[in-house]
Short mmCIF file of N, CA and C in Angstrom, two decimals:
data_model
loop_
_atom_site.label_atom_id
_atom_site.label_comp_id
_atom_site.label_asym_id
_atom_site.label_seq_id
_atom_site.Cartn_x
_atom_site.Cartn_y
_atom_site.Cartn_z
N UNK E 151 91.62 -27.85 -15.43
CA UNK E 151 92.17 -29.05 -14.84
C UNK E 151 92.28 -30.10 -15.92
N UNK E 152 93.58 -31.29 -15.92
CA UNK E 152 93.52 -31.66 -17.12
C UNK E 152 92.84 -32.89 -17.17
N UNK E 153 92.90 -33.98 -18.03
CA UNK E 153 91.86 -35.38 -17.91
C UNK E 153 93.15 -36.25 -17.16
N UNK E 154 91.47 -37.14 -16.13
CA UNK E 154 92.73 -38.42 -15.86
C UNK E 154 93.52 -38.99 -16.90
N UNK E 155 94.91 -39.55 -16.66
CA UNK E 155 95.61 -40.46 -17.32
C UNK E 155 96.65 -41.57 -16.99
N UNK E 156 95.92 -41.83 -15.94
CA UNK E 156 96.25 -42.68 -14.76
C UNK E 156 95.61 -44.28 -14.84
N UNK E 157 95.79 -45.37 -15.01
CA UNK E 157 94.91 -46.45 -15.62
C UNK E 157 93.78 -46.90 -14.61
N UNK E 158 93.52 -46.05 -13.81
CA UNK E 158 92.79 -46.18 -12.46
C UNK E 158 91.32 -46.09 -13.00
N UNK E 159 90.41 -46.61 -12.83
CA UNK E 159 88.87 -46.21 -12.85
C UNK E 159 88.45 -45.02 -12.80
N UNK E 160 88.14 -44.27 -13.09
CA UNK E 160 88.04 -42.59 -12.49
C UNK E 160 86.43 -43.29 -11.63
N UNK E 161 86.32 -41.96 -11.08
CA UNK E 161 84.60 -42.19 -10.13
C UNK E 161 84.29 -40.91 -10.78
N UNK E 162 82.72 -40.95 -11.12
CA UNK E 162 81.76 -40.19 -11.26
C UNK E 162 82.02 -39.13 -10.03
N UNK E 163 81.99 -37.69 -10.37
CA UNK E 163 82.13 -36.94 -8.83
C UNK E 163 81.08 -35.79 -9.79
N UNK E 164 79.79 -36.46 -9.61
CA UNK E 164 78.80 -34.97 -10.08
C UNK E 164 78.01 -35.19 -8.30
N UNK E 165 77.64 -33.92 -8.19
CA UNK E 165 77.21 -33.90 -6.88
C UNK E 165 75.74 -32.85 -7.48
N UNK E 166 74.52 -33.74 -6.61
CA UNK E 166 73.32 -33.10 -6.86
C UNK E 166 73.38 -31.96 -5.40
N UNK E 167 73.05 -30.83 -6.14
CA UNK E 167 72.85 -29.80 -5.25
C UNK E 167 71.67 -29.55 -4.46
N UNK E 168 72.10 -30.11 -2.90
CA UNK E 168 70.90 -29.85 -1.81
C UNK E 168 70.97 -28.62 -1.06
N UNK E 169 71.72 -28.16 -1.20
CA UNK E 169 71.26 -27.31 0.15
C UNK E 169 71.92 -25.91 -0.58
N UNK E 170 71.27 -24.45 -0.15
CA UNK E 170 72.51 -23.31 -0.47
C UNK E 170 74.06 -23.10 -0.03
N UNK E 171 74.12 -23.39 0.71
CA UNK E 171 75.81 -23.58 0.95
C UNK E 171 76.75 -24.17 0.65
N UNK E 172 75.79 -25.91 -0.03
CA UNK E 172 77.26 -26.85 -0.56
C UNK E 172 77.60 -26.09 -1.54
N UNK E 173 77.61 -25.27 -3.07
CA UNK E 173 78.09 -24.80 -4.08
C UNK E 173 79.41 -23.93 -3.29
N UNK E 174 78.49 -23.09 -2.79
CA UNK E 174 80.08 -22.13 -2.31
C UNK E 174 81.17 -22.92 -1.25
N UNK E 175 80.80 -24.27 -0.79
CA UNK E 175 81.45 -24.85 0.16
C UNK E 175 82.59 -25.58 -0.94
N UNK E 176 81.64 -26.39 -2.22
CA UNK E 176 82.79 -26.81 -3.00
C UNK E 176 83.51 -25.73 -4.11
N UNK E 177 83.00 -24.86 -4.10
CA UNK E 177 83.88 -23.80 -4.69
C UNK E 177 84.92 -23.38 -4.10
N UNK E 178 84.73 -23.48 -2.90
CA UNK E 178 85.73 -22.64 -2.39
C UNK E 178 87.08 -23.39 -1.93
N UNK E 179 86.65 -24.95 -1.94
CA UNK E 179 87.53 -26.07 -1.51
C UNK E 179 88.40 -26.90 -2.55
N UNK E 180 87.54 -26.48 -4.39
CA UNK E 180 88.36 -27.13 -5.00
C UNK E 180 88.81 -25.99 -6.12
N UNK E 181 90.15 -26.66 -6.97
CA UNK E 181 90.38 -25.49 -7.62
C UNK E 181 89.56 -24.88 -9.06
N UNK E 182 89.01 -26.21 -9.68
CA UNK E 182 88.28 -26.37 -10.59
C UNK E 182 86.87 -26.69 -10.37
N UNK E 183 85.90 -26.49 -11.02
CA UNK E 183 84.51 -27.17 -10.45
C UNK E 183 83.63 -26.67 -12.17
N UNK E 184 82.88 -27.86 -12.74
CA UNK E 184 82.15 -27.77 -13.36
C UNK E 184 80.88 -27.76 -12.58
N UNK E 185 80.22 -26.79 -13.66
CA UNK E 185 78.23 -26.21 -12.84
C UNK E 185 76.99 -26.36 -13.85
N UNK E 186 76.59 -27.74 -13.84
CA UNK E 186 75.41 -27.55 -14.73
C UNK E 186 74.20 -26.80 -14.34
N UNK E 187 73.56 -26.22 -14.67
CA UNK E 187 72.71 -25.43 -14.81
C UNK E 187 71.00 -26.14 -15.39
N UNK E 188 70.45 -26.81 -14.82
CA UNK E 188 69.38 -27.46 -15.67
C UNK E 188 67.97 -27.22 -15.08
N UNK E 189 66.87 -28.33 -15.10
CA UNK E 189 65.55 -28.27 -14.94
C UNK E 189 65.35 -29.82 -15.48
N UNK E 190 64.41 -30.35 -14.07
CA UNK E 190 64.14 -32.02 -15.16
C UNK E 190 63.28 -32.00 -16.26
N UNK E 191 62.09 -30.89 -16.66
CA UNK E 191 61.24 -30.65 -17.93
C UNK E 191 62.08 -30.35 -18.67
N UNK E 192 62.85 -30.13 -18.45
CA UNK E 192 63.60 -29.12 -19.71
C UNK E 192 64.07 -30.34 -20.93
N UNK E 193 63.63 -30.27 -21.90
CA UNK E 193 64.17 -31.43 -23.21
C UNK E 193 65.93 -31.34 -23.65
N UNK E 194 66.02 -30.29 -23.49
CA UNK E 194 68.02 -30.54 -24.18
C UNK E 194 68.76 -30.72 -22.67
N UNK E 195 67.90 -30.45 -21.66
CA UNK E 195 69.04 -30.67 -20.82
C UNK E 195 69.09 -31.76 -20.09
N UNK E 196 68.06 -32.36 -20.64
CA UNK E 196 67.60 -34.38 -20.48
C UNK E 196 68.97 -34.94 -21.49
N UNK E 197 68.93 -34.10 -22.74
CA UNK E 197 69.49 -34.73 -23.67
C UNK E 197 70.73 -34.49 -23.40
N UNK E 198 71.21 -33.23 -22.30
CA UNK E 198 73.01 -32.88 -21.99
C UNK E 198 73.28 -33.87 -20.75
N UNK E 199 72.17 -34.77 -20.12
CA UNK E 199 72.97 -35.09 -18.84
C UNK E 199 74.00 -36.35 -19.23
N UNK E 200 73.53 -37.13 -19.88
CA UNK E 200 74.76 -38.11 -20.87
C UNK E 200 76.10 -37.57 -20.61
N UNK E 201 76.10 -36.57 -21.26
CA UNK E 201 77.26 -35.59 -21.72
C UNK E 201 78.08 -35.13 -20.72
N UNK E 202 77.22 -34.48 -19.87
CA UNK E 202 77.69 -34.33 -18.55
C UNK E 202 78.45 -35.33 -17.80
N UNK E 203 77.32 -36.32 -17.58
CA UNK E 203 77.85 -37.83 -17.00
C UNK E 203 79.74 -38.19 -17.62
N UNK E 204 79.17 -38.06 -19.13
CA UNK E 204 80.82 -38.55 -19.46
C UNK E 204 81.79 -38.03 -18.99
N UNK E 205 81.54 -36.50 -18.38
CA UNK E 205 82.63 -35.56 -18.85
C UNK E 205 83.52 -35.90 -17.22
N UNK E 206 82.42 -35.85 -16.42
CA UNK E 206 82.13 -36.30 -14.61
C UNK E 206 83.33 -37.44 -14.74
N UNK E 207 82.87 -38.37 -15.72
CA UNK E 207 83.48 -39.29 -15.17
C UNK E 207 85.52 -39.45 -15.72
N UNK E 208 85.46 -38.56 -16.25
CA UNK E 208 86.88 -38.83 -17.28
C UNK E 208 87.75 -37.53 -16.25
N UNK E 209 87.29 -36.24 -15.58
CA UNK E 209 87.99 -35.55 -15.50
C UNK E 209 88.16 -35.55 -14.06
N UNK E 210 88.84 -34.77 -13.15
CA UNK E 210 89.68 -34.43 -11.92
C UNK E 210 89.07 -33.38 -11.31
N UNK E 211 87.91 -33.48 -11.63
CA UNK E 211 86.65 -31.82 -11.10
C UNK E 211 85.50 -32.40 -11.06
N UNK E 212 85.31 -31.89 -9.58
CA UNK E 212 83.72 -32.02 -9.26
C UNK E 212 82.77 -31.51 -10.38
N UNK E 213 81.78 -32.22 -10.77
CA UNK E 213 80.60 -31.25 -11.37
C UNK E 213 79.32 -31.25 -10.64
N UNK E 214 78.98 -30.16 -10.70
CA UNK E 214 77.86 -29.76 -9.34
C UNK E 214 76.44 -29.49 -10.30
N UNK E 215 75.65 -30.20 -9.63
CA UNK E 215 73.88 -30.48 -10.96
C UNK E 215 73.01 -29.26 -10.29
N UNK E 216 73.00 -28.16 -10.72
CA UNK E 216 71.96 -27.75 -9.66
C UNK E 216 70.58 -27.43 -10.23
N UNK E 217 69.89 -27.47 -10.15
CA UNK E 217 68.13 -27.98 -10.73
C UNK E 217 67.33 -25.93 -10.33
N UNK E 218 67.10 -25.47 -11.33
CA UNK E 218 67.04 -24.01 -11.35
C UNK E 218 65.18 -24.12 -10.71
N UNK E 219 64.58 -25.07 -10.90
CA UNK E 219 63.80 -24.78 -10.12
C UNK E 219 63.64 -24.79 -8.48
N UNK E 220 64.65 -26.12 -8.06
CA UNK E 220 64.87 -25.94 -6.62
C UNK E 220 65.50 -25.07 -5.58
N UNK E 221 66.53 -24.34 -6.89
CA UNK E 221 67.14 -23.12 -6.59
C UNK E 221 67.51 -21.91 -7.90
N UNK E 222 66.64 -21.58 -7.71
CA UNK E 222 66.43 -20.00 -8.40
C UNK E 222 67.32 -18.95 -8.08
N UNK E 223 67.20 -18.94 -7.00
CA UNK E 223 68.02 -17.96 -6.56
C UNK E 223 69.63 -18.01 -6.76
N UNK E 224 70.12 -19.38 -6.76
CA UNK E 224 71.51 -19.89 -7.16
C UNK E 224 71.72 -19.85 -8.54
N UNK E 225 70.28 -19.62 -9.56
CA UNK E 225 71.04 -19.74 -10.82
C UNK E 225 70.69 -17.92 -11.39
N UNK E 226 69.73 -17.37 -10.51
CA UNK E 226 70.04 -15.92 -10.60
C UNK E 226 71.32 -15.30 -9.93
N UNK E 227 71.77 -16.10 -9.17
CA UNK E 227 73.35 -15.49 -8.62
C UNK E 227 74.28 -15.38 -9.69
N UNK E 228 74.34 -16.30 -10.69
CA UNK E 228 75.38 -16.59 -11.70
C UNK E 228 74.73 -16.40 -13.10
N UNK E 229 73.45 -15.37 -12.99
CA UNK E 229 72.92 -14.37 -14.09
C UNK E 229 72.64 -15.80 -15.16
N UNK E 230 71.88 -16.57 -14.48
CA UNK E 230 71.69 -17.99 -15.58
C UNK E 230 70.12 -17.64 -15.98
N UNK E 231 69.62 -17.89 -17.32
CA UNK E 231 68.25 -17.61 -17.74
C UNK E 231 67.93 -18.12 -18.64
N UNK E 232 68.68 -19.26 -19.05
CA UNK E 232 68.22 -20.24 -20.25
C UNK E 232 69.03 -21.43 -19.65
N UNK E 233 67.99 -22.62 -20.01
CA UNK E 233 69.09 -23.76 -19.47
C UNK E 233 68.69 -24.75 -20.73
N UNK E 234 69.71 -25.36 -20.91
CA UNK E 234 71.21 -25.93 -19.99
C UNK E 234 72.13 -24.60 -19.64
N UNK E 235 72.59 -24.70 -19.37
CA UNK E 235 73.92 -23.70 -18.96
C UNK E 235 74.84 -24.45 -18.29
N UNK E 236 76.04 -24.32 -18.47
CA UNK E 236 77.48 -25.42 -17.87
C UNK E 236 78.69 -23.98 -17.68
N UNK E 237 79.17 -23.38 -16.49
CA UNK E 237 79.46 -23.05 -16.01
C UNK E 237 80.76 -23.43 -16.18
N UNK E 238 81.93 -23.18 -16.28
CA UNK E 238 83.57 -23.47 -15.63
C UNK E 238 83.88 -22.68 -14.29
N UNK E 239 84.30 -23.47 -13.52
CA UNK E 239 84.67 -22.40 -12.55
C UNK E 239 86.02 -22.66 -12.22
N UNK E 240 87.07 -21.49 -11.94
CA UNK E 240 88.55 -21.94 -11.67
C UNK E 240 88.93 -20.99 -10.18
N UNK E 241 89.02 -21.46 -8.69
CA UNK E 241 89.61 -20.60 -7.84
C UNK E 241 88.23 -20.21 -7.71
N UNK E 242 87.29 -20.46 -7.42
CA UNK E 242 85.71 -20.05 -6.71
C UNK E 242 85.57 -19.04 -7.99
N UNK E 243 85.72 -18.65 -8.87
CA UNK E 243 85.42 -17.29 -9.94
C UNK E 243 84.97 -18.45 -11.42
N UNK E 244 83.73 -17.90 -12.11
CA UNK E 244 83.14 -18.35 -13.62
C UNK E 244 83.84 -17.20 -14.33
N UNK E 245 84.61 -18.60 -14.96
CA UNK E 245 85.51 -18.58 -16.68
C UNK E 245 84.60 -17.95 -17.82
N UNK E 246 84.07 -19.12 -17.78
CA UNK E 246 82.99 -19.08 -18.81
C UNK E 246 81.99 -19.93 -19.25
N UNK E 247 81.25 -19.78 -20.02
CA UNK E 247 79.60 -20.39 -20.14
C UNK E 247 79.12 -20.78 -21.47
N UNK E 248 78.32 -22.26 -21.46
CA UNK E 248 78.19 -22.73 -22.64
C UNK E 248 76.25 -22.86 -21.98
N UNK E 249 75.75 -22.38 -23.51
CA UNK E 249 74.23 -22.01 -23.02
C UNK E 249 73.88 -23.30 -23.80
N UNK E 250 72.83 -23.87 -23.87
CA UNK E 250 72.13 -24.69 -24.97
C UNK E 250 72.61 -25.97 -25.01
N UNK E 251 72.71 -27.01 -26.13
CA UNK E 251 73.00 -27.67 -26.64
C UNK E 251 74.40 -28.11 -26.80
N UNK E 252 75.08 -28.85 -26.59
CA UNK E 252 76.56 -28.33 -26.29
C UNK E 252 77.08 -29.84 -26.71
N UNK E 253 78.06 -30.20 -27.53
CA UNK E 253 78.92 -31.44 -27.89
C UNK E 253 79.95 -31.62 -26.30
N UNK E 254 80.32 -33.16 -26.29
CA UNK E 254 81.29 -33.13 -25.00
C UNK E 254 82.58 -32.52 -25.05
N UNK E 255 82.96 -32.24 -26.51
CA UNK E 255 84.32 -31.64 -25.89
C UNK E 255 84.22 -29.87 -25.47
N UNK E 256 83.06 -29.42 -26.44
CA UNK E 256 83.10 -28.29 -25.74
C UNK E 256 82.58 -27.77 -24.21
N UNK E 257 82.10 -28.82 -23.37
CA UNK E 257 82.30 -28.80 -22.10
C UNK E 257 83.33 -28.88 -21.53
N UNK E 258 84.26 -30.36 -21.89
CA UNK E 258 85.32 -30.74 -21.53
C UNK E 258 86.10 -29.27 -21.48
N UNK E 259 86.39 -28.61 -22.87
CA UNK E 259 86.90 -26.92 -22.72
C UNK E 259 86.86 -26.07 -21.54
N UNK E 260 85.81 -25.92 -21.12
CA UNK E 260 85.33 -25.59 -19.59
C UNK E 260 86.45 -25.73 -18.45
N UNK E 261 86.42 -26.67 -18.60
CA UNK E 261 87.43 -26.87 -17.39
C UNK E 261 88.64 -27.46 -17.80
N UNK E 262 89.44 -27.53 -18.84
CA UNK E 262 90.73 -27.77 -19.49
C UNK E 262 91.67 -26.70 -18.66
#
């Protein structure tokens, strides 16, 4: 999906993941969807939410926070085992995956 370029404000659209069903509810509703993958102990992925934040706020896709300790089972669905992890998703199906440490444009990539 491409970046706003519209002189409009964009809004932040990261959505903290409560429950098991919202992921597949907004997967299945939008065409694009960024998926962070994190833990609040976790040190780089304290240091990716910035990054994240920016990316939330510039582009035309939900990004969905989901916290691997509150749901385990959601980040063993999508074979996740190191975090950070940032997810692209296009049409409910993962593109592809950036593990670690990650600069903003190669997120931004994600969902381009």
């Amino acid at each position: 999906m491409s970046e706003r370029t519209d002189s409009a404000e964009p809004s932040t659209s990261i959505v903290e993941l409560e429950d098991d069903s919202e992921l597949d509810d907004i997967l299945e509703l939008e065409a694009t969807v960024l998926v962070d993958f994190y833990a609040d102990w976790c040190g780089p992925c304290q240091l990716m939410e910035g990054t994240v934040e920016a990316v939330a706020e510039t582009v035309d896709a939900p990004v969905v926070k989901v916290d691997v300790d509150a749901f385990p089972h959601v980040a063993a669905r999508f074979d996740v085992s190191s975090i950070p992890t940032v997810i692209g998703f296009d049409q409910g199906a993962p593109t592809d995956r950036l593990i670690g440490m990650q600069e903003e444009k190669a997120v931004r990539q994600l969902i381009a």
